[in-house]
XYZ file of C-alpha atoms in Angstrom:
310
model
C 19.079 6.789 13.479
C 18.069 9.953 14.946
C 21.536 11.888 14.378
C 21.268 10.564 10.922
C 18.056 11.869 10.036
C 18.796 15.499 12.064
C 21.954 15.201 9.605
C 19.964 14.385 6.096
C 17.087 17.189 7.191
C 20.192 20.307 8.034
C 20.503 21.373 4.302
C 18.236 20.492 1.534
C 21.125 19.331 -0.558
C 22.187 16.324 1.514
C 19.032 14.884 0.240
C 19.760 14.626 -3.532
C 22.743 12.488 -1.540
C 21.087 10.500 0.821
C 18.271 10.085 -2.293
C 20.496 8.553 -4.382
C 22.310 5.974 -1.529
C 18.832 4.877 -0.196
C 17.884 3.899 -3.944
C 21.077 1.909 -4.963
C 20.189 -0.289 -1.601
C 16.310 -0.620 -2.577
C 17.676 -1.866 -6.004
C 18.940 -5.075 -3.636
C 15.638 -5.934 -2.988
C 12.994 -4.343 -5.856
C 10.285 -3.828 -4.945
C 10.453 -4.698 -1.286
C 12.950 -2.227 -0.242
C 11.214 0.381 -2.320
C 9.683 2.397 0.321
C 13.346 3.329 1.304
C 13.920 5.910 -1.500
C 10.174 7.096 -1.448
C 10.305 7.505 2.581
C 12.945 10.017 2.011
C 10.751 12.168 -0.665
C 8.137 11.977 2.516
C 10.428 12.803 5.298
C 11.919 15.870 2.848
C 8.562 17.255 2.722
C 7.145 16.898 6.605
C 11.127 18.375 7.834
C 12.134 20.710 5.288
C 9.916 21.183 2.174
C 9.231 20.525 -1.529
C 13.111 21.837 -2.584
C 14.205 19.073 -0.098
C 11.479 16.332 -1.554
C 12.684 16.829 -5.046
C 16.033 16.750 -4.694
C 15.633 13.606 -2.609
C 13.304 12.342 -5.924
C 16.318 13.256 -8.614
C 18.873 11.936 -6.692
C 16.883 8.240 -6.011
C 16.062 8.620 -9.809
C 19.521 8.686 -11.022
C 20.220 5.262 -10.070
C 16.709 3.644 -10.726
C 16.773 4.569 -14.446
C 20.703 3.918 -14.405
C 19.460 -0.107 -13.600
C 16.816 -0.247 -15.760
C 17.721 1.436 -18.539
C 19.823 -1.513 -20.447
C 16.906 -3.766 -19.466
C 13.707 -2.000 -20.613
C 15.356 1.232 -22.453
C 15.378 4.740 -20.830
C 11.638 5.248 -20.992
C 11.172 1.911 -18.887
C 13.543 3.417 -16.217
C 11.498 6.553 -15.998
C 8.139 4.865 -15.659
C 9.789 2.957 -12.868
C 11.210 5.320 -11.341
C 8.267 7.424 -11.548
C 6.233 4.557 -10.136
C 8.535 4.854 -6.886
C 8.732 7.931 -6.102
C 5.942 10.476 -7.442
C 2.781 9.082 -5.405
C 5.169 8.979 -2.434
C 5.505 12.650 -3.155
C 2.036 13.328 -3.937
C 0.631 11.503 -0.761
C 3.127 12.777 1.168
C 2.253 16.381 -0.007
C -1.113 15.585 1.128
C -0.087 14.784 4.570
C 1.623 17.950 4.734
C -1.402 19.687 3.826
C -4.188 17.904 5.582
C -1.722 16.832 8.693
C -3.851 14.161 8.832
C -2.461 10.552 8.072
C -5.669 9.038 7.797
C -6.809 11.568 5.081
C -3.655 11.007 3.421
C -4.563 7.107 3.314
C -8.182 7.777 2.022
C -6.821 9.742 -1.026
C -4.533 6.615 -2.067
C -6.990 4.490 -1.468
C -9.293 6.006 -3.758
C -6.058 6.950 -6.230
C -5.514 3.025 -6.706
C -9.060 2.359 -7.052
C -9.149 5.221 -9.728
C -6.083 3.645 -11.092
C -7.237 0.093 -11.448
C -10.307 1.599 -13.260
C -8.298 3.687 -15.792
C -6.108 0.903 -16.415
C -9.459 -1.104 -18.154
C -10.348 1.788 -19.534
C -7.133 2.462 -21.579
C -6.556 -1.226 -22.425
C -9.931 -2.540 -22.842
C -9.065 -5.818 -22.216
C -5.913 -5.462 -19.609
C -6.057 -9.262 -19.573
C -5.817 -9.933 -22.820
C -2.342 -7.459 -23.143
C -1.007 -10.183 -20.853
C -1.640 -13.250 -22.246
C 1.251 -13.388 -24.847
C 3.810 -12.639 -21.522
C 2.591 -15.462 -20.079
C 5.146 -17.628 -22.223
C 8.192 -16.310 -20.306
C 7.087 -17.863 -17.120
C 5.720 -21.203 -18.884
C 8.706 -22.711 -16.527
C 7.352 -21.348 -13.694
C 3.504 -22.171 -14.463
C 4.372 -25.672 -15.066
C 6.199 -26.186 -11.505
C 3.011 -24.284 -10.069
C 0.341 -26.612 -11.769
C 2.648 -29.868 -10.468
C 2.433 -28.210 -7.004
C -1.461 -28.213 -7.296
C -1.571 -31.513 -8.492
C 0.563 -33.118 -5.519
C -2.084 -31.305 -3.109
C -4.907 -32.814 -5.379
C -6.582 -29.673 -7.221
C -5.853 -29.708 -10.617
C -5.409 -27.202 -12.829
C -2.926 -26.479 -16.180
C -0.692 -24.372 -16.456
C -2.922 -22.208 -18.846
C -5.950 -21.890 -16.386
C -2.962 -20.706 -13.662
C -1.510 -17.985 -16.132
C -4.620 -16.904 -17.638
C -5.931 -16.652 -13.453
C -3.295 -14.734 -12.369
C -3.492 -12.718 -15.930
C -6.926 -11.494 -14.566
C -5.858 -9.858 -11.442
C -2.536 -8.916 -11.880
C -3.612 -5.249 -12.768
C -4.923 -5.299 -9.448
C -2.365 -6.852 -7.339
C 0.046 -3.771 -8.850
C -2.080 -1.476 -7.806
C -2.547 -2.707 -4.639
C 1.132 -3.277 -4.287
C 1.539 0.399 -4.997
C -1.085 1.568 -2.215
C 0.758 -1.069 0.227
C 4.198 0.814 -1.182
C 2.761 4.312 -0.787
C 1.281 3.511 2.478
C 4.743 2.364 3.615
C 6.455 5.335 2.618
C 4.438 7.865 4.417
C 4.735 5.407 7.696
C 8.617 5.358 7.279
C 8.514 9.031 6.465
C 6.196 10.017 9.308
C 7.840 7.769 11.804
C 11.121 9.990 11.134
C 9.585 12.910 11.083
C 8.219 12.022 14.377
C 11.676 10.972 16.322
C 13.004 14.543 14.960
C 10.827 16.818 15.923
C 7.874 15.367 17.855
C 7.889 11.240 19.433
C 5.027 9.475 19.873
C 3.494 10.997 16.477
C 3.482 8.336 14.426
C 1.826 5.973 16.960
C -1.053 8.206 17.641
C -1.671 8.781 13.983
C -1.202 5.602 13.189
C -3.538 3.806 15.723
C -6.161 6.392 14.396
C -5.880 5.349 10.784
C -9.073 5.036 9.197
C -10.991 4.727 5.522
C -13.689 6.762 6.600
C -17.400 6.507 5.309
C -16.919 7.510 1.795
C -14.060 4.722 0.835
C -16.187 2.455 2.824
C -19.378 2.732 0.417
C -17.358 2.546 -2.499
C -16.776 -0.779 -1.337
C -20.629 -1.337 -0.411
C -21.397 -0.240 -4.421
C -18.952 -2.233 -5.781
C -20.066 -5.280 -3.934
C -23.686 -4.940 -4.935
C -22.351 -4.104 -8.790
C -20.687 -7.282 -8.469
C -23.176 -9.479 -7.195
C -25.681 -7.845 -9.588
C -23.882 -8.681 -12.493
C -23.182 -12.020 -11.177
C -26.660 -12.789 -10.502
C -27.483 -11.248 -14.006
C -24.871 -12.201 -16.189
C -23.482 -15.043 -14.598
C -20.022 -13.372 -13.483
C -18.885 -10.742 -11.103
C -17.989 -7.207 -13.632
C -14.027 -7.278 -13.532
C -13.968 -3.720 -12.461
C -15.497 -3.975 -9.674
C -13.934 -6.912 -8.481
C -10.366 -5.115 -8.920
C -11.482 -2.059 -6.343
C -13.055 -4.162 -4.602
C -9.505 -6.211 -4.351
C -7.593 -3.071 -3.959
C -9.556 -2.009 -1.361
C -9.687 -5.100 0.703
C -5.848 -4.477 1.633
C -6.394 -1.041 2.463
C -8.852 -2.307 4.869
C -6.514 -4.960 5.878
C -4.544 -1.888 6.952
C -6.616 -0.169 8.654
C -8.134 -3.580 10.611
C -4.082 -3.553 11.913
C -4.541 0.134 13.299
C -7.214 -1.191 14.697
C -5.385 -3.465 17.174
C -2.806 -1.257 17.886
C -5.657 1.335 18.871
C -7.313 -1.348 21.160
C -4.098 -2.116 22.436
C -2.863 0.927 23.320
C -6.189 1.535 25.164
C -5.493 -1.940 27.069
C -8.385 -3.137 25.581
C -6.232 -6.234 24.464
C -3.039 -7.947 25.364
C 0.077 -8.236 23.604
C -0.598 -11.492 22.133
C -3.438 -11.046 20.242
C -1.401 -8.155 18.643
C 0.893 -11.176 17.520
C -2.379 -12.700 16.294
C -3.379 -10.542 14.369
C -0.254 -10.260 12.441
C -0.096 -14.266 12.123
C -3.487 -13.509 10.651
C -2.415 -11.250 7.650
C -1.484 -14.392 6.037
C -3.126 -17.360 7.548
C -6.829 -15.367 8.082
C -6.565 -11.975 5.947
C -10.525 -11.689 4.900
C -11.353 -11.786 8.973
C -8.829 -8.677 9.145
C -10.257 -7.292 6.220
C -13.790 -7.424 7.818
C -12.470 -6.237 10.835
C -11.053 -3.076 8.754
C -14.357 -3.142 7.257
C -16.582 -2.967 10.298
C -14.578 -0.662 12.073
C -16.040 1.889 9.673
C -19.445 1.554 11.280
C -18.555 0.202 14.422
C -15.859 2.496 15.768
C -14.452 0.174 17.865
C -11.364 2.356 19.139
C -13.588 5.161 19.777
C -16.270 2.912 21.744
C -13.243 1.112 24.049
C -11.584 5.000 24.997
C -14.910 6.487 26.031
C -15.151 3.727 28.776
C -14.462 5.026 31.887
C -10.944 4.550 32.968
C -9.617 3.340 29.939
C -6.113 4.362 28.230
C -6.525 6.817 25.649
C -3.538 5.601 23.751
């Protein structure tokens, strides 16, 4: 892995290469794998430098619009395309600049937040623009609402569509914070085994919201509640950052554990734990993320005397 990345990072051009391999195996998996094209734009920057970046943006372009073209038209292609690679690029050009991974994290937390936000604002009623899609997955809606029933909640398939309707703007742009996020680690991680090991762990275990991203939270809680106690339901907007920026947290609650691990505050296992708990126990995590804020746990274990500093 190492001699391949020391090979991709010799000459800018290999990029627009290795740019346009990395995105015909991401379309295998869309959107899972889609962190492999944008990790590249990252690594270009941190190694060699915009030139490098962009080249490695046109040539994992090429085949995203090539695949998506005949199925939403060229435009379609670009917008995904776009979707996959530019806030890689911009984040990543904000890690460059800052050299700070948890400042880089803050800014895309707050860019998804702001995104979520400008999404109602250009659509009024985001929901609503959904609604008539929602006959394409009837199938699908139907087999959900039978699964309900057999565990004894009921619900029809409308109430399911017109449910997942409301927070689907919000799931994407949390998917493309948890897609950003991914690329910068993958991008960082190479960087690291290049030119200096170990720097991905110690920014990573150090990954934080900060104060600012955690009051947004704080005021879009109480704007929620307010207008829940006042109007009878929770303001959408509010709820959607407030969404988004529960899996940021979620994030940074797993930084946590590496932090207090690597300080031997905790043993490997509840490491494991924590993982299981992304999908068994995810709100704990997320008010673990949450607290740490305050709290500062990773700071309060390493200023104990004798312990690791990770």
């Amino acid at each position: 892995m190492k001699k391949l990345a020391q090979w991709l990072t010799a000459r800018p051009t290999r990029s627009l290469f290795a740019g346009g391999v990395l995105a015909l195996l991401s379309l295998l998996a869309l959107p899972v794998l889609a962190w492999l094209p944008a990790g590249l734009v990252v690594l270009g920057l941190l190694a060699i430098g915009p030139v490098a970046a962009a080249l490695a943006a046109l040539g994992a372009a090429l085949p995203i619009v090539w695949a998506f073209s005949p199925v939403i038209g060229l435009g379609g292609g670009l917008v995904v395309a776009a979707v996959v690679l530019v806030p890689a690029y911009v984040a990543g050009s904000l890690l460059v600049t800052s050299r700070s991974l948890s400042f880089a994290f803050q800014a895309v937390a707050l860019g998804a937040c702001a995104l979520v936000l400008l999404v109602r604002l250009i659509l009024g009623d985001p929901t609503g623009v959904l609604m008539p899609l929602l006959d394409l997955f009837r199938p699908a809606l139907e087999e959900t609402a039978k699964a309900l029933a057999g565990m004894g909640v009921e619900r029809t398939p409308e109430e399911i569509g017109e449910a997942t309707a409301r927070v689907a703007w919000a799931t994407g742009a949390w998917m493309l914070l948890l897609h950003t996020m991914t690329s910068l680690f993958a991008g960082l991680w190479t960087f690291g085994a290049l030119r200096e090991p170990g720097l991905f762990g110690r920014q990573f275990r150090d990954l934080r919201l900060g104060s600012l991203v955690a009051w947004v939270a704080v005021g879009a809680l109480l704007v929620s509640l307010v207008s829940q106690w006042a109007a009878g339901e929770a303001w959408a907007p509010a709820e959607d950052v407030l969404f988004v920026l529960a899996g940021a947290f979620l994030l940074q609650a797993l930084a946590v554990v590496h932090g207090l691990r690597a300080a031997q505050a905790i043993g490997a296992a509840l490491v494991v734990l924590a993982y299981a708990g992304v999908l068994l126990v995810p709100m704990a995590l997320v008010g673990l993320g949450f607290a740490d804020t305050w709290v500062r746990f990773r700071d309060r274990v390493r200023a104990r005397p004798g312990a690791s500093q990770g």
